[in-house]
C-alpha cells in the first residue's frame, strides 16, 4: 500500500481551473533530524525537504527548473495559519498530526520515531498538494514563496503582521457567539462539521482498538509455532507435518505487521478529514463573527436614532434631571448634528458589513460545495481501501489455515 499518492493531486479535479500542478510537481522528498544549541542543552527537531520540479517549459521563467527548500513543521503551521487568516471563507486543508493520535501498542508515541516521521512527511506533502490543487489557494504569493524561498520566508511572515493577525483570530474564535438572526444554512453546515468530527473520532478510536486486538491475536500464534516446532522434534511419523505447521503459524503471526502498517496510512487519511471537519467548523465560526459585526453595527445605528429622537424632543438624560441641567436650543442642534453624522457613518458601516457578509457567504458556499464533493470521493476511496485490506488479511489467514489443514491431513 503506498502512502497518500499523487492522485490526490488532483484533489480538486472536479474544478475546471488552472492550478500550479498543471505546471510543476510538488513533493516532500525526505526528512532529516537536526540539532541546535550547545552540548549541554541540545534541541532536536525534524526538517522536511520540499522539491519543486517544473514540467511546463513556459513556467520555468517564473520558477527554476528544480527548487529545493528545507522546512520545519512549525513553518508549515505558519503557512496554515496565514491561509486561515487570509482566506476565512475557504475550508483550509489541514496539517497532519503533530503528535501521535489514536495510538496503540505497536505505534510509538515518540515524535522522532522513523515510521511516524515518514507518515508525517507524507501528510505534509499531501497538505501542499491540497493547497496547490485548490483553485484559489494555488496562486497565493505567500504559498509560492514558501515553496521556493528558504531564507527570509519566516521573517516575511512576521514582518507582514500575520503573527498578530493569527493571535487575534484565535482569540476571536474562542469567544462564544450568540446571534439574533443566525444563518440556517451555515448553522446546518456547522452542525454537520460537529457530527462528522464525532463520527470520525469514534471510527478512529474503534479502529485503534481493533488493530491492537488483531495484532495481539496474530502474535499469539507465534506461541503455536514454537510449540509445534518443539513437538516435531520428538515425533517420527508426525514430525515433518508438525514442523511445517509451526512454520505456517509463524508466517501467520508475522503477516499482520505489513497489513497494519498499510492500515495506519488509511487511518491517516481519516484523520485528515477529522481535521477537515474542524476547518469546516472554523469557516462557520468566521461567518458568525461577520454576522455579529453586522448585527452590532445595526444595533449601534438603532441606538443612535433613538438617542437622536430623544434629544430632538428635548428629553434629557437621568444625570441632567438630577442636576437640573437643561440643554439650550443651540446645544440640542449641535447634539442632533453630531448624532446625524454618527448615524450616517453607522449606516455606511452597516452597508459595508452587509456587502462583506454577502461576499463571504457566496465564496464560502462555493468552497463548501467543492469540499463536500471532494470529501465523498476521498472517503469512498479510503473506506473501500480499508475493506479491501481486511479482505486481504482474511484471505491470507484462510490460505494459511488451508495449508495447515492439508499438512496435518497428510500425516500417515
XYZ file of C-alpha atoms in Angstrom:
412
model
C 0.000 0.000 0.000
C 1.575 3.260 -0.992
C 1.385 6.434 1.039
C -1.149 9.063 0.054
C -0.391 9.077 -3.621
C -0.218 11.911 -6.049
C -3.629 11.099 -7.398
C -4.884 13.208 -4.503
C -3.080 15.753 -6.529
C -5.789 16.012 -8.122
C -7.798 16.525 -5.058
C -9.864 19.135 -6.875
C -10.087 17.671 -10.335
C -13.772 18.481 -10.356
C -12.917 22.193 -10.588
C -12.002 23.148 -14.163
C -9.444 25.743 -13.011
C -5.793 26.144 -13.831
C -3.555 25.338 -10.867
C 0.198 25.227 -10.416
C 0.002 21.420 -10.507
C -0.576 21.778 -14.234
C 2.898 23.318 -14.480
C 5.022 21.648 -11.814
C 5.305 18.718 -9.400
C 5.494 19.142 -5.638
C 6.875 16.553 -3.242
C 8.216 16.352 0.285
C 11.035 14.018 -0.622
C 12.743 13.308 2.685
C 13.154 14.251 6.326
C 16.221 14.932 8.422
C 16.826 15.139 12.157
C 18.848 18.172 13.203
C 20.146 19.630 16.441
C 20.678 23.151 17.738
C 22.188 24.519 20.914
C 25.235 23.682 22.975
C 26.456 20.255 24.008
C 24.723 20.533 27.384
C 21.435 21.935 26.129
C 20.520 20.415 22.786
C 17.293 20.876 20.929
C 16.421 18.236 18.354
C 13.989 18.901 15.549
C 12.985 17.473 12.170
C 13.140 19.277 8.846
C 11.482 18.240 5.596
C 12.815 18.687 2.066
C 10.332 20.228 -0.380
C 11.156 19.615 -4.027
C 9.595 21.562 -6.896
C 10.093 20.175 -10.397
C 8.786 22.264 -13.300
C 7.042 20.217 -16.004
C 5.860 23.135 -18.146
C 8.740 24.786 -20.095
C 6.861 28.100 -20.248
C 6.595 28.102 -16.458
C 10.373 27.952 -15.955
C 10.513 31.717 -16.436
C 8.698 32.101 -13.103
C 10.287 29.190 -11.244
C 13.645 27.458 -11.648
C 13.655 24.010 -13.224
C 14.245 22.371 -9.842
C 13.856 24.084 -6.474
C 14.512 22.555 -3.053
C 13.892 24.066 0.388
C 14.056 22.659 3.909
C 11.146 23.454 6.238
C 10.371 22.701 9.877
C 6.900 21.585 10.923
C 6.412 24.942 12.667
C 6.841 26.693 9.315
C 4.119 24.511 7.817
C 1.980 25.613 10.776
C 2.705 29.255 9.984
C 1.679 28.740 6.361
C -1.546 27.082 7.516
C -2.298 29.902 9.971
C -1.614 32.516 7.302
C -4.061 30.838 4.912
C -6.713 30.669 7.646
C -6.446 34.404 8.274
C -6.210 35.415 4.615
C -8.962 33.128 3.298
C -11.590 32.841 6.071
C -14.203 31.690 3.511
C -12.211 28.587 2.475
C -12.106 25.157 4.131
C -8.333 25.268 4.601
C -6.517 21.932 4.060
C -5.341 20.640 7.449
C -1.874 19.657 8.599
C -1.097 16.083 9.670
C -0.947 15.358 13.383
C 1.958 16.916 15.285
C 1.916 14.150 17.880
C 0.627 10.594 17.735
C -3.156 10.348 17.982
C -5.200 7.165 18.399
C -2.060 5.231 19.232
C -1.958 1.605 20.272
C 0.605 -0.944 21.395
C 2.671 -1.161 18.182
C 2.634 2.594 17.450
C 5.389 4.571 19.161
C 4.491 7.877 20.828
C 7.962 9.210 20.044
C 7.668 12.077 17.552
C 11.142 11.154 16.246
C 10.125 7.558 15.534
C 11.099 6.888 11.865
C 7.688 5.456 10.950
C 5.834 8.418 12.463
C 8.192 10.943 10.833
C 7.735 9.292 7.435
C 3.954 9.251 7.784
C 4.039 12.915 8.764
C 6.275 13.627 5.760
C 3.612 12.044 3.527
C 0.936 14.088 5.309
C 2.848 17.340 4.786
C 3.232 16.512 1.099
C -0.495 15.936 0.865
C -1.086 19.264 2.654
C 0.936 21.090 -0.014
C -0.792 19.184 -2.816
C -4.203 20.103 -1.409
C -3.257 23.783 -1.401
C -1.712 23.577 -4.864
C -4.839 21.888 -6.242
C -7.202 24.494 -4.783
C -8.443 26.964 -7.425
C -7.851 29.981 -5.141
C -5.026 28.989 -2.803
C -2.860 27.658 -5.619
C -1.834 31.137 -6.809
C -1.232 32.686 -3.393
C 2.042 34.617 -3.459
C 2.996 33.670 0.098
C 2.452 29.976 -0.702
C 4.686 30.336 -3.762
C 7.402 31.912 -1.602
C 7.049 29.080 0.923
C 7.849 26.571 -1.830
C 10.882 28.458 -3.142
C 12.469 30.803 -0.586
C 14.241 29.002 2.232
C 15.804 32.197 3.567
C 13.618 35.111 4.594
C 10.226 33.442 4.472
C 9.782 33.311 8.248
C 10.926 36.936 8.575
C 8.459 37.965 5.867
C 5.698 36.184 7.785
C 6.469 38.192 10.924
C 7.102 41.491 9.121
C 3.730 41.416 7.380
C 1.949 41.206 10.733
C 0.421 37.774 10.138
C 1.564 36.559 13.556
C -0.535 39.222 15.307
C -3.470 38.557 12.978
C -3.331 34.849 13.812
C -3.271 35.574 17.559
C -6.274 37.902 17.232
C -8.085 35.314 15.110
C -7.539 32.594 17.727
C -8.910 34.891 20.448
C -11.990 35.777 18.396
C -12.726 32.135 17.534
C -12.603 31.186 21.214
C -15.402 33.637 22.039
C -18.887 32.172 22.228
C -21.203 33.982 19.815
C -24.972 34.397 20.171
C -26.566 35.755 17.045
C -30.016 37.313 16.790
C -30.513 36.013 13.257
C -28.200 33.047 12.628
C -27.999 31.850 9.025
C -29.845 28.477 8.918
C -27.620 27.184 6.116
C -24.388 27.862 7.981
C -25.886 26.555 11.213
C -26.616 23.318 9.347
C -23.049 23.162 7.982
C -21.628 23.823 11.452
C -23.751 21.049 12.946
C -22.663 18.738 10.128
C -18.999 19.532 10.843
C -19.504 18.678 14.518
C -21.270 15.414 13.677
C -18.637 14.474 11.086
C -15.803 15.039 13.568
C -17.638 12.978 16.211
C -18.222 10.101 13.797
C -14.637 10.065 12.518
C -13.309 10.325 16.070
C -15.358 7.265 17.052
C -14.290 5.351 13.928
C -10.610 6.056 14.635
C -10.967 5.021 18.287
C -12.694 1.774 17.301
C -10.112 1.116 14.585
C -7.182 1.512 17.019
C -8.811 -0.960 19.435
C -9.468 -3.471 16.647
C -5.910 -3.070 15.330
C -4.478 -3.778 18.772
C -6.615 -6.896 19.184
C -5.684 -8.115 15.679
C -2.014 -7.547 16.429
C -2.167 -9.413 19.740
C -4.149 -12.356 18.333
C -1.763 -12.792 15.403
C 1.314 -12.538 17.628
C -0.113 -15.181 19.955
C 0.006 -17.586 17.020
C 3.798 -17.413 17.291
C 3.361 -19.418 20.505
C 1.619 -22.110 18.445
C 4.524 -22.042 16.024
C 7.114 -22.531 18.761
C 5.160 -25.354 20.415
C 4.606 -27.252 17.150
C 8.274 -26.881 16.200
C 9.391 -28.241 19.589
C 6.821 -31.028 19.424
C 8.026 -32.101 15.976
C 11.456 -32.950 17.441
C 10.075 -35.898 19.424
C 7.786 -37.324 16.734
C 8.811 -39.601 13.885
C 5.741 -40.053 11.678
C 4.230 -36.690 12.621
C 7.480 -34.707 12.833
C 7.578 -33.167 9.345
C 3.910 -32.198 9.373
C 4.166 -30.620 12.824
C 7.278 -28.671 11.858
C 5.614 -27.339 8.686
C 2.560 -26.409 10.736
C 4.796 -24.446 13.098
C 6.343 -22.569 10.177
C 2.915 -21.710 8.745
C 1.795 -20.379 12.128
C 4.961 -18.279 12.427
C 4.209 -16.889 8.968
C 0.669 -16.011 10.061
C 1.991 -14.217 13.155
C 4.383 -12.128 11.054
C 1.889 -11.279 8.303
C -0.047 -8.783 10.424
C 2.849 -6.281 10.633
C 2.762 -5.195 6.982
C -1.053 -5.116 6.948
C -1.254 -2.841 9.974
C 1.405 -0.524 8.534
C -0.767 -0.134 5.440
C -3.775 0.385 7.689
C -2.026 3.255 9.500
C -1.777 5.110 6.187
C -5.531 4.745 5.717
C -6.096 5.885 9.308
C -4.045 8.999 8.493
C -6.434 9.749 5.630
C -9.378 9.506 8.038
C -7.544 11.801 10.466
C -7.141 14.309 7.651
C -10.917 14.505 7.300
C -11.296 14.708 11.072
C -9.152 17.862 10.858
C -11.094 18.979 7.770
C -14.251 18.808 9.901
C -12.640 21.236 12.353
C -11.716 23.515 9.420
C -15.348 23.432 8.296
C -16.459 24.491 11.778
C -13.890 27.326 11.738
C -15.312 28.607 8.464
C -18.771 28.711 10.051
C -17.297 30.495 13.064
C -15.815 33.095 10.705
C -19.281 33.596 9.218
C -20.724 34.032 12.710
C -18.147 36.709 13.526
C -19.043 38.647 10.370
C -22.753 38.264 11.121
C -22.097 39.525 14.656
C -20.250 42.579 13.305
C -23.255 43.363 11.108
C -25.713 42.967 13.989
C -23.553 45.150 16.256
C -23.384 47.837 13.546
C -27.174 47.710 13.083
C -27.730 47.936 16.847
C -25.424 50.943 17.018
C -27.415 52.765 14.306
C -30.703 51.904 16.035
C -29.409 53.217 19.363
C -28.123 56.419 17.754
C -31.509 57.005 16.088
C -33.271 56.502 19.415
C -30.908 58.929 21.105
C -31.357 61.465 18.292
C -35.159 61.349 18.652
C -34.857 61.804 22.391
C -32.534 64.813 22.011
C -34.728 66.357 19.323
C -37.775 66.096 21.563
C -35.850 67.837 24.317
C -35.832 64.837 26.613
C -32.865 64.838 28.969
C -30.952 62.017 30.463
C -31.127 60.898 34.091
C -27.997 62.816 35.135
C -29.341 66.049 33.597
C -32.589 65.641 35.542
C -30.737 65.025 38.799
C -28.593 68.140 38.445
C -31.301 70.292 36.880
C -29.381 70.915 33.663
C -31.435 71.753 30.570
C -29.978 71.848 27.065
C -30.364 75.066 25.143
C -31.646 75.051 21.579
C -28.115 75.505 20.269
C -26.806 72.582 22.308
C -29.671 70.378 21.106
C -28.967 71.303 17.490
C -25.288 70.522 17.980
C -26.080 67.146 19.534
C -28.544 66.296 16.760
C -25.985 67.278 14.125
C -23.338 65.156 15.821
C -25.700 62.191 16.039
C -26.710 62.626 12.394
C -23.061 62.306 11.404
C -22.624 59.250 13.627
C -25.774 57.692 12.145
C -24.531 58.376 8.633
C -21.177 56.767 9.463
C -23.017 53.876 11.097
C -25.182 53.306 8.008
C -22.008 53.201 5.899
C -20.547 50.654 8.309
C -23.740 48.574 8.103
C -23.723 48.634 4.303
C -20.056 47.659 4.212
C -20.717 44.842 6.679
C -23.649 43.619 4.569
C -21.541 43.667 1.413
C -18.697 41.866 3.175
C -21.025 39.243 4.607
C -22.730 38.729 1.249
C -19.376 38.292 -0.500
C -18.136 35.936 2.231
C -21.337 33.880 2.071
C -21.153 33.451 -1.693
C -17.492 32.389 -1.641
C -17.933 30.148 1.400
C -20.899 28.287 -0.080
C -18.932 27.650 -3.258
C -15.963 26.271 -1.326
C -18.153 24.166 0.962
C -19.692 22.566 -2.123
C -16.207 21.907 -3.532
C -15.143 20.386 -0.210
C -18.225 18.157 0.043
C -17.714 16.804 -3.483
C -14.054 16.032 -2.789
C -14.856 14.509 0.604
C -17.208 11.950 -0.957
C -14.553 10.879 -3.471
C -11.766 10.666 -0.893
C -13.683 8.879 1.862
C -15.163 6.431 -0.641
C -11.639 5.507 -1.745
C -10.280 5.349 1.814
C -13.091 3.199 3.221
C -13.054 0.927 0.161
C -9.288 0.500 0.554
C -9.800 -0.370 4.224
C -12.378 -3.026 3.314
C -10.042 -4.399 0.621
C -7.191 -4.546 3.138
C -9.310 -6.517 5.626
C -10.285 -8.875 2.813
C -6.599 -9.341 2.002
C -5.810 -10.169 5.653
C -8.722 -12.610 5.811
C -7.604 -14.325 2.579
C -4.068 -14.656 3.942
C -5.458 -16.239 7.103
C -7.697 -18.582 5.106
C -4.816 -19.609 2.849
C -2.570 -20.327 5.841
C -5.182 -22.424 7.625
C -5.911 -24.400 4.446
C -2.183 -25.145 4.179
C -2.104 -26.177 7.836
C -5.149 -28.416 7.323
C -3.581 -30.103 4.271
C -0.338 -30.512 6.156
C -1.983 -32.199 9.136
C -4.171 -34.388 6.957
C -1.046 -35.668 5.194
C 0.172 -37.326 8.395
C 0.329 -41.068 7.631
